[in-house]
mmCIF file of C-alpha atoms and ligand atoms in Angstrom:
data_model
loop_
_atom_site.group_PDB
_atom_site.id
_atom_site.type_symbol
_atom_site.label_atom_id
_atom_site.label_comp_id
_atom_site.label_asym_id
_atom_site.label_seq_id
_atom_site.Cartn_x
_atom_site.Cartn_y
_atom_site.Cartn_z
ATOM 1 C CA MET A 182 8.861 20.042 -2.629
ATOM 2 C CA SER A 183 12.002 18.681 -4.227
ATOM 3 C CA TRP A 184 13.322 20.348 -7.355
ATOM 4 C CA GLY A 185 9.902 21.922 -7.813
ATOM 5 C CA PHE A 186 8.138 18.553 -7.648
ATOM 6 C CA GLU A 187 5.265 18.291 -5.222
ATOM 7 C CA ARG A 188 4.379 14.988 -3.582
ATOM 8 C CA GLY A 189 1.290 13.355 -5.067
ATOM 9 C CA ARG A 190 1.135 15.643 -8.117
ATOM 10 C CA VAL A 191 1.053 14.279 -11.645
ATOM 11 C CA TYR A 192 3.808 15.283 -14.073
ATOM 12 C CA ASN A 193 4.380 14.773 -17.755
ATOM 13 C CA ARG A 194 7.609 12.990 -18.535
ATOM 14 C CA ARG A 195 8.416 15.065 -21.606
ATOM 15 C CA ALA A 196 7.255 18.514 -20.458
ATOM 16 C CA ASP A 197 8.196 18.393 -16.795
ATOM 17 C CA ILE A 198 11.301 16.220 -16.862
ATOM 18 C CA HIS A 199 12.975 16.096 -20.274
ATOM 19 C CA ASN A 200 12.244 19.696 -21.246
ATOM 20 C CA ARG A 201 13.721 20.850 -17.935
ATOM 21 C CA PHE A 202 16.572 18.424 -17.316
ATOM 22 C CA GLU A 203 16.969 16.381 -20.536
ATOM 23 C CA GLY A 204 18.189 12.856 -19.706
ATOM 24 C CA GLN A 205 17.240 9.455 -21.140
ATOM 25 C CA GLN A 206 13.760 9.371 -22.649
ATOM 26 C CA GLN A 207 13.487 5.594 -22.255
ATOM 27 C CA GLY A 208 13.634 3.400 -19.204
ATOM 28 C CA GLY A 209 13.025 3.765 -15.510
ATOM 29 C CA ILE A 210 16.223 5.533 -14.439
ATOM 30 C CA ILE A 211 16.930 9.045 -15.722
ATOM 31 C CA THR A 212 20.330 10.636 -15.098
ATOM 32 C CA PRO A 213 20.433 14.198 -16.477
ATOM 33 C CA LYS A 214 24.009 15.198 -17.285
ATOM 34 C CA GLN A 215 23.722 18.873 -16.295
ATOM 35 C CA TYR A 216 21.915 18.487 -12.967
ATOM 36 C CA PRO A 217 22.763 16.719 -9.683
ATOM 37 C CA LEU A 218 19.691 14.545 -10.067
ATOM 38 C CA VAL A 219 18.732 10.905 -10.473
ATOM 39 C CA LEU A 220 15.064 10.311 -11.313
ATOM 40 C CA ILE A 221 13.627 6.834 -10.967
ATOM 41 C CA ILE A 222 10.256 5.564 -12.077
ATOM 42 C CA THR A 223 8.450 2.694 -10.413
ATOM 43 C CA GLY A 224 5.816 0.615 -12.149
ATOM 44 C CA GLU A 225 7.619 0.951 -15.454
ATOM 45 C CA GLU A 226 8.895 -2.476 -16.374
ATOM 46 C CA GLY A 227 8.768 -4.943 -13.532
ATOM 47 C CA LEU A 228 5.041 -5.614 -13.565
ATOM 48 C CA SER A 229 5.016 -7.100 -17.040
ATOM 49 C CA HIS A 230 7.880 -9.374 -16.022
ATOM 50 C CA GLY A 231 6.173 -10.811 -12.991
ATOM 51 C CA TYR A 232 7.888 -8.852 -10.256
ATOM 52 C CA ALA A 233 7.229 -5.439 -8.767
ATOM 53 C CA ASP A 234 8.853 -2.779 -6.647
ATOM 54 C CA ARG A 235 7.420 -2.905 -3.149
ATOM 55 C CA GLN A 236 7.029 -1.020 0.091
ATOM 56 C CA ARG A 237 8.389 -2.915 3.092
ATOM 57 C CA PRO A 238 6.730 -2.608 6.510
ATOM 58 C CA ASP A 239 9.950 -1.165 7.971
ATOM 59 C CA GLY A 240 9.694 1.878 5.684
ATOM 60 C CA VAL A 241 12.157 0.704 3.056
ATOM 61 C CA PHE A 242 11.049 0.919 -0.569
ATOM 62 C CA GLU A 243 12.480 -1.882 -2.696
ATOM 63 C CA TYR A 244 13.226 -0.762 -6.223
ATOM 64 C CA PHE A 245 14.358 -3.117 -8.979
ATOM 65 C CA GLY A 246 17.291 -1.881 -11.036
ATOM 66 C CA GLU A 247 17.441 -1.641 -14.830
ATOM 67 C CA GLY A 248 18.495 -4.269 -17.334
ATOM 68 C CA GLN A 249 16.194 -6.065 -19.780
ATOM 69 C CA THR A 250 17.901 -9.442 -20.011
ATOM 70 C CA GLY A 251 20.576 -11.378 -18.177
ATOM 71 C CA ASN A 252 22.038 -10.525 -14.808
ATOM 72 C CA MET A 253 21.764 -6.890 -13.785
ATOM 73 C CA SER A 254 25.043 -5.126 -13.145
ATOM 74 C CA LEU A 255 25.906 -2.090 -11.072
ATOM 75 C CA GLN A 256 26.575 0.072 -14.134
ATOM 76 C CA LYS A 257 24.992 3.158 -15.716
ATOM 77 C CA GLY A 258 21.600 3.923 -14.145
ATOM 78 C CA ASN A 259 22.004 1.302 -11.455
ATOM 79 C CA LYS A 260 25.360 2.766 -10.477
ATOM 80 C CA ALA A 261 23.806 6.248 -10.418
ATOM 81 C CA VAL A 262 21.221 5.096 -7.864
ATOM 82 C CA ALA A 263 23.815 3.419 -5.651
ATOM 83 C CA THR A 264 26.168 6.395 -5.624
ATOM 84 C CA HIS A 265 23.739 9.350 -5.634
ATOM 85 C CA SER A 266 24.543 10.473 -2.083
ATOM 86 C CA ALA A 267 28.282 10.205 -2.541
ATOM 87 C CA GLU A 268 27.961 12.140 -5.810
ATOM 88 C CA GLY A 269 25.825 14.817 -4.168
ATOM 89 C CA LYS A 270 22.752 14.020 -6.261
ATOM 90 C CA SER A 271 19.111 14.034 -5.243
ATOM 91 C CA LEU A 272 17.188 10.802 -5.873
ATOM 92 C CA LEU A 273 13.594 11.480 -6.898
ATOM 93 C CA LEU A 274 11.013 8.698 -7.058
ATOM 94 C CA PHE A 275 8.055 8.847 -9.451
ATOM 95 C CA ARG A 276 5.223 6.356 -9.876
ATOM 96 C CA LYS A 277 3.924 5.631 -13.354
ATOM 97 C CA ALA A 278 0.165 6.013 -13.614
ATOM 98 C CA ARG A 279 -2.312 6.284 -16.502
ATOM 99 C CA GLU A 280 -2.388 10.104 -16.235
ATOM 100 C CA GLY A 281 1.382 10.541 -16.058
ATOM 101 C CA LEU A 282 4.148 10.342 -13.485
ATOM 102 C CA ILE A 283 3.173 10.925 -9.873
ATOM 103 C CA PHE A 284 5.971 12.352 -7.724
ATOM 104 C CA GLU A 285 6.330 10.102 -4.681
ATOM 105 C CA ASP A 286 9.252 11.422 -2.636
ATOM 106 C CA GLU A 287 12.909 12.288 -2.456
ATOM 107 C CA MET A 288 14.653 9.072 -1.483
ATOM 108 C CA VAL A 289 18.011 8.008 -0.102
ATOM 109 C CA TYR A 290 19.856 4.854 -1.136
ATOM 110 C CA GLU A 291 20.585 2.696 1.879
ATOM 111 C CA THR A 292 21.894 -0.545 0.377
ATOM 112 C CA HIS A 293 20.951 -3.141 -2.228
ATOM 113 C CA HIS A 294 20.682 -6.885 -2.493
ATOM 114 C CA ILE A 295 20.521 -9.446 -5.301
ATOM 115 C CA GLU A 296 17.354 -11.393 -5.930
ATOM 116 C CA ARG A 297 16.395 -13.998 -8.545
ATOM 117 C CA ALA A 298 13.707 -12.541 -10.784
ATOM 118 C CA PRO A 299 12.582 -13.093 -14.374
ATOM 119 C CA ASP A 300 14.027 -10.965 -17.196
ATOM 120 C CA SER A 301 12.059 -9.773 -20.243
ATOM 121 C CA HIS A 302 12.237 -13.261 -21.791
ATOM 122 C CA GLY A 303 10.967 -14.828 -18.587
ATOM 123 C CA ASN A 304 14.357 -16.307 -17.715
ATOM 124 C CA GLU A 305 15.463 -16.188 -14.104
ATOM 125 C CA ARG A 306 18.434 -13.891 -13.551
ATOM 126 C CA ASP A 307 20.147 -11.888 -10.794
ATOM 127 C CA ALA A 308 18.230 -8.669 -10.246
ATOM 128 C CA ILE A 309 19.558 -5.734 -8.235
ATOM 129 C CA VAL A 310 17.030 -4.597 -5.660
ATOM 130 C CA PHE A 311 17.745 -1.168 -4.188
ATOM 131 C CA GLU A 312 16.643 -0.453 -0.640
ATOM 132 C CA LEU A 313 15.580 3.182 -0.424
ATOM 133 C CA ARG A 314 14.187 5.355 2.339
ATOM 134 C CA PRO A 315 12.404 8.688 2.125
ATOM 135 C CA LEU A 316 14.771 11.553 2.930
ATOM 136 C CA SER A 317 12.107 13.105 5.173
ATOM 137 C CA ALA A 318 12.083 10.055 7.457
ATOM 138 C CA ILE A 319 15.827 10.374 7.976
ATOM 139 C CA VAL A 320 15.611 14.090 8.691
ATOM 140 C CA GLU A 321 12.927 13.384 11.293
ATOM 141 C CA THR A 322 15.117 10.804 12.990
ATOM 142 C CA VAL A 323 17.986 13.250 13.334
ATOM 143 C CA GLU A 324 15.720 16.038 14.536
ATOM 144 C CA SER A 325 13.681 13.916 16.932
ATOM 145 C CA THR A 326 14.247 14.998 20.492
ATOM 146 C CA GLU A 327 12.754 12.010 22.311
ATOM 147 C CA ASP A 328 15.854 9.939 22.895
ATOM 148 C CA ASP A 329 18.580 10.661 25.357
ATOM 149 C CA VAL A 330 22.028 11.196 23.947
ATOM 150 C CA PRO A 331 24.361 8.322 24.764
ATOM 151 C CA ALA A 332 27.362 9.291 26.831
ATOM 152 C CA THR A 333 30.319 8.538 24.562
ATOM 153 C CA ASN A 334 33.363 10.670 23.937
ATOM 154 C CA LEU A 335 33.161 13.300 21.216
ATOM 155 C CA ASP A 336 35.924 11.829 19.043
ATOM 156 C CA GLU A 337 34.076 8.527 18.847
ATOM 157 C CA LEU A 338 30.812 10.304 18.056
ATOM 158 C CA ARG A 339 32.557 12.355 15.394
ATOM 159 C CA ARG A 340 34.117 9.269 13.814
ATOM 160 C CA ARG A 341 30.726 7.594 13.650
ATOM 161 C CA ALA A 342 29.039 10.722 12.315
ATOM 162 C CA TYR A 343 31.620 11.072 9.568
ATOM 163 C CA SER A 344 31.290 7.457 8.595
ATOM 164 C CA ALA A 345 27.586 8.258 8.150
ATOM 165 C CA ALA A 346 28.542 11.048 5.771
ATOM 166 C CA GLY A 347 30.668 8.620 3.761
ATOM 167 C CA ILE A 348 33.931 10.271 4.734
ATOM 168 C CA PHE A 349 35.167 7.070 6.324
ATOM 169 C CA PRO A 350 34.297 3.819 4.557
ATOM 170 C CA PRO A 351 31.555 2.014 6.498
ATOM 171 C CA GLU A 352 33.774 -1.052 6.976
ATOM 172 C CA ARG A 353 35.862 0.972 9.393
ATOM 173 C CA VAL A 354 32.938 1.293 11.748
ATOM 174 C CA ALA A 355 31.891 -1.811 13.619
ATOM 175 C CA GLY A 356 29.165 -3.582 11.680
ATOM 176 C CA PHE A 357 26.762 -2.240 9.125
ATOM 177 C CA ARG A 358 24.647 0.621 10.400
ATOM 178 C CA ASN A 359 21.552 1.468 8.429
ATOM 179 C CA VAL A 360 20.610 5.012 7.627
ATOM 180 C CA TYR A 361 18.476 5.366 10.766
ATOM 181 C CA LEU A 362 21.268 4.301 13.059
ATOM 182 C CA ARG A 363 23.648 6.566 11.191
ATOM 183 C CA SER A 364 21.232 9.445 11.707
ATOM 184 C CA GLU A 365 21.334 8.762 15.421
ATOM 185 C CA ASP A 366 25.126 8.904 15.264
ATOM 186 C CA VAL A 367 24.984 12.323 13.649
ATOM 187 C CA ARG A 368 22.421 13.521 16.170
ATOM 188 C CA ALA A 369 24.565 12.342 19.086
ATOM 189 C CA TYR A 370 27.676 13.921 17.623
ATOM 190 C CA VAL A 371 26.057 17.278 16.898
ATOM 191 C CA LEU A 372 24.625 17.520 20.417
ATOM 192 C CA GLY A 373 28.016 16.580 21.834
ATOM 193 C CA ARG A 374 29.755 19.142 19.616
ATOM 194 C CA ALA A 375 27.512 21.935 20.948
ATOM 195 C CA LYS A 376 28.794 21.352 24.505
ATOM 196 C CA GLY A 377 25.564 22.598 26.045
ATOM 197 C CA CYS A 378 25.278 25.875 24.113
ATOM 198 C CA CYS A 379 23.012 26.732 21.199
ATOM 199 C CA GLU A 380 25.140 26.882 18.022
ATOM 200 C CA GLY A 381 22.848 29.658 16.726
ATOM 201 C CA CYS A 382 22.592 32.290 19.460
ATOM 202 C CA LYS A 383 25.497 30.832 21.513
ATOM 203 C CA THR A 384 23.554 30.919 24.778
ATOM 204 C CA ALA A 385 23.367 27.980 27.173
ATOM 205 C CA ALA A 386 20.614 25.405 26.693
ATOM 206 C CA PRO A 387 17.485 26.701 28.498
ATOM 207 C CA PHE A 388 17.037 23.605 30.646
ATOM 208 C CA PHE A 389 18.332 20.102 31.235
ATOM 209 C CA ARG A 390 16.843 16.778 30.204
ATOM 210 C CA LYS A 391 15.755 14.281 32.794
ATOM 211 C CA ASP A 392 19.128 12.552 32.401
ATOM 212 C CA GLY A 393 20.950 15.799 33.200
ATOM 213 C CA SER A 394 22.145 16.599 29.665
ATOM 214 C CA PRO A 395 21.509 20.091 28.214
ATOM 215 C CA TYR A 396 18.383 20.331 26.076
ATOM 216 C CA LEU A 397 19.142 21.302 22.440
ATOM 217 C CA GLU A 398 17.519 20.288 19.169
ATOM 218 C CA PRO A 399 19.412 19.139 16.068
ATOM 219 C CA HIS A 400 18.323 21.086 12.991
ATOM 220 C CA HIS A 401 18.981 20.305 9.309
ATOM 221 C CA ILE A 402 20.228 23.470 7.681
ATOM 222 C CA ARG A 403 19.288 22.006 4.364
ATOM 223 C CA ARG A 404 17.301 18.980 3.443
ATOM 224 C CA VAL A 405 18.796 18.148 0.101
ATOM 225 C CA SER A 406 20.785 14.952 0.149
ATOM 226 C CA ASP A 407 24.069 16.515 -0.988
ATOM 227 C CA GLY A 408 26.842 14.725 0.815
ATOM 228 C CA GLY A 409 24.316 12.481 2.526
ATOM 229 C CA PRO A 410 21.261 13.580 4.467
ATOM 230 C CA ASP A 411 23.079 12.924 7.698
ATOM 231 C CA ASP A 412 26.242 14.881 6.977
ATOM 232 C CA PRO A 413 27.179 16.589 10.273
ATOM 233 C CA ALA A 414 28.270 19.645 8.312
ATOM 234 C CA PHE A 415 24.613 20.369 7.627
ATOM 235 C CA VAL A 416 23.212 19.674 11.076
ATOM 236 C CA ILE A 417 23.364 22.271 13.834
ATOM 237 C CA ALA A 418 22.330 22.107 17.508
ATOM 238 C CA LEU A 419 19.820 24.835 18.366
ATOM 239 C CA CYS A 420 17.947 25.997 21.422
ATOM 240 C CA PRO A 421 14.145 25.682 21.034
ATOM 241 C CA ASN A 422 13.872 29.446 20.380
ATOM 242 C CA CYS A 423 16.344 29.431 17.496
ATOM 243 C CA HIS A 424 14.817 26.247 16.088
ATOM 244 C CA ARG A 425 11.315 27.762 16.081
ATOM 245 C CA ARG A 426 12.739 30.973 14.609
ATOM 246 C CA VAL A 427 14.085 29.046 11.602
ATOM 247 C CA HIS A 428 10.792 27.246 11.014
ATOM 248 C CA ALA A 429 8.239 29.903 11.987
ATOM 249 C CA GLY A 430 10.033 33.260 12.105
ATOM 250 C CA SER A 431 9.474 35.995 9.522
ATOM 251 C CA ASP A 432 13.270 36.002 9.062
ATOM 252 C CA GLY A 433 13.502 32.197 9.228
ATOM 253 C CA THR A 434 14.999 31.798 5.754
ATOM 254 C CA SER A 435 17.693 34.429 6.248
ATOM 255 C CA TYR A 436 18.425 33.172 9.766
ATOM 256 C CA ASN A 437 18.847 29.680 8.330
ATOM 257 C CA ALA A 438 21.216 31.056 5.663
ATOM 258 C CA MET A 439 23.226 32.770 8.397
ATOM 259 C CA LEU A 440 23.464 29.454 10.275
ATOM 260 C CA LEU A 441 24.729 27.784 7.107
ATOM 261 C CA THR A 442 27.492 30.392 6.846
ATOM 262 C CA SER A 443 28.449 29.873 10.476
ATOM 263 C CA MET A 444 29.004 26.138 9.871
ATOM 264 C CA VAL A 445 32.417 27.025 8.423
ATOM 265 C CA THR A 446 33.670 27.597 11.964
ATOM 266 C CA ILE A 447 31.341 25.197 13.772
ATOM 267 C CA GLU A 448 32.256 22.180 11.623
ATOM 268 C CA PRO A 449 35.604 23.103 10.027
ATOM 269 C CA LYS A 450 35.598 20.333 7.393
ATOM 270 C CA PHE A 451 32.572 21.963 5.850
ATOM 271 C CA GLU A 452 33.134 23.313 2.346
ATOM 272 C CA ASP A 453 30.974 26.342 1.719
ATOM 273 C CA GLU A 454 28.327 26.089 -0.969
ATOM 274 C CA PRO A 455 25.912 28.845 -1.882
ATOM 275 C CA VAL A 456 22.629 26.929 -1.838
ATOM 276 C CA ALA A 457 20.690 27.285 1.428
ATOM 277 C CA GLU A 458 17.304 25.714 1.883
ATOM 278 C CA SER A 459 15.153 26.369 4.903
ATOM 279 C CA ALA A 460 13.925 23.137 6.395
HETATM 280 ZN ZN1 LIG B 953 19.559 29.719 20.212
#
């Protein structure tokens, strides 16, 4: 569920989107003024022009920007897609079908490229193609506990993690790191930050990994993409007990809210916001 939208369910553009959030009633990119939301619709225009949004085998969804004729520019709706994370907005993908709009997933902008594609008059022009990934895939990468944590000093891990959150411009980190690699940076930093103790119950990790490092699990305190899905201020290192408590405990939601509050001291740059969402 994202903003009340359920994956695979059909919604009516007027009743379920415009009556709730307002926003442009035409076109494939909707940017409601009053809500931190960018809604994009696939299958809207491209097909009739001879090109189509597409799913890449590596998990990236390629989404063509808006603009009827001439070269597309990174303005208006296109700019909203490219900057949604930095602006703290959720990016919701819908697929146009005969029965309405099917909610696909909450996405995260990774990058974009320019491609030659026909405009509405059939003339070749520069089209902006956004490369998006599902937010859930990124959360899973950060929370996955399979990989060993690389032994690097904490300051370096922190620098990398903050570049993932957009606090440092990406150019300042060696090379371009896609959202998966950035998630790994955050994961490594958060585990390093914990220094072997659960950041929930403060007790030592219950056992060590095969490589000798303390076993803790990164947990997303909230899954919304505010500030970037891999913002270290929203990821906490938990022992398996605390992690299961959040997900399966009868007090999981309130425990998660308590963890969110405690981030003020755990990750001092964190600016408190009232919305907590159990992952
Ligand atoms: Zn714990």
